[in-house]
Amino acid sequence: MKHFDDLKDFLININGKNKFDVIALSETWLMLNNHGLSDFVLDRYTLHTSSRNIKTDGGVAIYVNDDFNQKVMCNISKEK
């Protein structure tokens, strides 16, 4: 994610003022063969991604606050 450091800086600057339950990002251009998910960790959030396997464009990332119980439902997504 090109602007990941900007996102981390933003979250640090608003620390204590706002707490987001979910952060959703589109057009992440993440391809897991180029980057490991450990490069995009945010403290107190669990990262869920859906990336294209062939193209570099597209992709989504959803960060869910660790205060929430989470369950990934893979069967509701259809890649084109």
PDB file of C-alpha atoms in Angstrom:
ATOM      1  CA  MET A   1       0.000   0.000   0.000  1.00  0.00           C
ATOM      2  CA  LYS A   2       1.578   3.157  -1.253  1.00  0.00           C
ATOM      3  CA  HIS A   3       0.335   5.469   1.522  1.00  0.00           C
ATOM      4  CA  PHE A   4       0.457   3.045   4.452  1.00  0.00           C
ATOM      5  CA  ASP A   5       2.917   5.212   6.408  1.00  0.00           C
ATOM      6  CA  ASP A   6       0.546   8.180   5.951  1.00  0.00           C
ATOM      7  CA  LEU A   7      -2.297   6.102   7.399  1.00  0.00           C
ATOM      8  CA  LYS A   8      -0.185   5.108  10.414  1.00  0.00           C
ATOM      9  CA  ASP A   9       0.847   8.741  10.990  1.00  0.00           C
ATOM     10  CA  PHE A  10      -2.787   9.866  10.799  1.00  0.00           C
ATOM     11  CA  LEU A  11      -3.872   7.284  13.365  1.00  0.00           C
ATOM     12  CA  ILE A  12      -1.031   8.277  15.696  1.00  0.00           C
ATOM     13  CA  ASN A  13      -1.916  11.982  15.405  1.00  0.00           C
ATOM     14  CA  ILE A  14      -5.564  11.429  16.359  1.00  0.00           C
ATOM     15  CA  ASN A  15      -4.782   8.928  19.115  1.00  0.00           C
ATOM     16  CA  GLY A  16      -7.172   9.401  21.998  1.00  0.00           C
ATOM     17  CA  LYS A  17      -9.488  11.679  20.010  1.00  0.00           C
ATOM     18  CA  ASN A  18     -11.132   9.058  17.818  1.00  0.00           C
ATOM     19  CA  LYS A  19     -11.118   5.324  17.842  1.00  0.00           C
ATOM     20  CA  PHE A  20     -12.188   3.646  14.643  1.00  0.00           C
ATOM     21  CA  ASP A  21     -14.017   0.339  14.812  1.00  0.00           C
ATOM     22  CA  VAL A  22     -13.317  -0.463  11.164  1.00  0.00           C
ATOM     23  CA  ILE A  23     -10.957   1.043   8.600  1.00  0.00           C
ATOM     24  CA  ALA A  24     -11.693   0.030   5.004  1.00  0.00           C
ATOM     25  CA  LEU A  25      -9.301   0.748   2.144  1.00  0.00           C
ATOM     26  CA  SER A  26      -9.822   0.181  -1.556  1.00  0.00           C
ATOM     27  CA  GLU A  27      -7.362   0.036  -4.432  1.00  0.00           C
ATOM     28  CA  THR A  28      -4.634  -1.306  -2.148  1.00  0.00           C
ATOM     29  CA  TRP A  29      -2.731  -2.871  -5.049  1.00  0.00           C
ATOM     30  CA  LEU A  30      -1.570  -5.523  -2.602  1.00  0.00           C
ATOM     31  CA  MET A  31      -0.215  -8.705  -4.088  1.00  0.00           C
ATOM     32  CA  LEU A  32       0.775 -11.156  -1.384  1.00  0.00           C
ATOM     33  CA  ASN A  33       3.610 -12.573  -3.455  1.00  0.00           C
ATOM     34  CA  ASN A  34       5.293  -9.140  -3.374  1.00  0.00           C
ATOM     35  CA  HIS A  35       4.556  -8.153   0.226  1.00  0.00           C
ATOM     36  CA  GLY A  36       3.817 -10.072   3.361  1.00  0.00           C
ATOM     37  CA  LEU A  37       0.895  -8.935   5.462  1.00  0.00           C
ATOM     38  CA  SER A  38       3.313  -8.278   8.322  1.00  0.00           C
ATOM     39  CA  ASP A  39       4.413  -5.150   6.419  1.00  0.00           C
ATOM     40  CA  PHE A  40       0.951  -3.644   6.967  1.00  0.00           C
ATOM     41  CA  VAL A  41       0.196  -4.280  10.643  1.00  0.00           C
ATOM     42  CA  LEU A  42      -1.679  -1.664  12.670  1.00  0.00           C
ATOM     43  CA  ASP A  43      -1.614  -1.947  16.453  1.00  0.00           C
ATOM     44  CA  ARG A  44      -4.953  -2.993  17.970  1.00  0.00           C
ATOM     45  CA  TYR A  45      -6.398  -4.029  14.569  1.00  0.00           C
ATOM     46  CA  THR A  46      -6.741  -7.284  12.674  1.00  0.00           C
ATOM     47  CA  LEU A  47      -6.167  -7.041   8.930  1.00  0.00           C
ATOM     48  CA  HIS A  48      -8.371  -8.819   6.402  1.00  0.00           C
ATOM     49  CA  THR A  49      -7.529  -8.511   2.698  1.00  0.00           C
ATOM     50  CA  SER A  50      -8.775  -9.533  -0.692  1.00  0.00           C
ATOM     51  CA  SER A  51      -6.286  -9.039  -3.500  1.00  0.00           C
ATOM     52  CA  ARG A  52      -6.125  -9.848  -7.158  1.00  0.00           C
ATOM     53  CA  ASN A  53      -3.869 -12.744  -8.028  1.00  0.00           C
ATOM     54  CA  ILE A  54      -2.804 -11.612 -11.495  1.00  0.00           C
ATOM     55  CA  LYS A  55      -3.187  -7.832 -11.759  1.00  0.00           C
ATOM     56  CA  THR A  56      -1.570  -5.278  -9.466  1.00  0.00           C
ATOM     57  CA  ASP A  57      -4.574  -2.932  -9.372  1.00  0.00           C
ATOM     58  CA  GLY A  58      -7.652  -3.297  -7.202  1.00  0.00           C
ATOM     59  CA  GLY A  59      -7.771  -5.069  -3.879  1.00  0.00           C
ATOM     60  CA  VAL A  60      -9.267  -4.163  -0.535  1.00  0.00           C
ATOM     61  CA  ALA A  61      -8.023  -4.140   3.032  1.00  0.00           C
ATOM     62  CA  ILE A  62     -10.245  -4.022   6.095  1.00  0.00           C
ATOM     63  CA  TYR A  63      -8.835  -3.376   9.550  1.00  0.00           C
ATOM     64  CA  VAL A  64     -11.166  -4.413  12.382  1.00  0.00           C
ATOM     65  CA  ASN A  65     -10.550  -3.247  15.932  1.00  0.00           C
ATOM     66  CA  ASP A  66      -9.396  -6.113  18.132  1.00  0.00           C
ATOM     67  CA  ASP A  67     -12.147  -5.286  20.653  1.00  0.00           C
ATOM     68  CA  PHE A  68     -14.611  -7.021  18.306  1.00  0.00           C
ATOM     69  CA  ASN A  69     -15.139 -10.734  17.753  1.00  0.00           C
ATOM     70  CA  GLN A  70     -14.413 -11.407  14.102  1.00  0.00           C
ATOM     71  CA  LYS A  71     -15.244 -14.134  11.644  1.00  0.00           C
ATOM     72  CA  VAL A  72     -14.146 -14.155   8.019  1.00  0.00           C
ATOM     73  CA  MET A  73     -16.754 -15.449   5.591  1.00  0.00           C
ATOM     74  CA  CYS A  74     -14.828 -16.368   2.454  1.00  0.00           C
ATOM     75  CA  ASN A  75     -17.784 -17.866   0.629  1.00  0.00           C
ATOM     76  CA  ILE A  76     -19.546 -14.506   0.048  1.00  0.00           C
ATOM     77  CA  SER A  77     -16.906 -13.058  -2.276  1.00  0.00           C
ATOM     78  CA  LYS A  78     -16.686 -13.721  -5.999  1.00  0.00           C
ATOM     79  CA  GLU A  79     -13.594 -12.622  -7.901  1.00  0.00           C
ATOM     80  CA  LYS A  80     -14.092 -11.623 -11.514  1.00  0.00           C
TER      81      LYS A  80
END
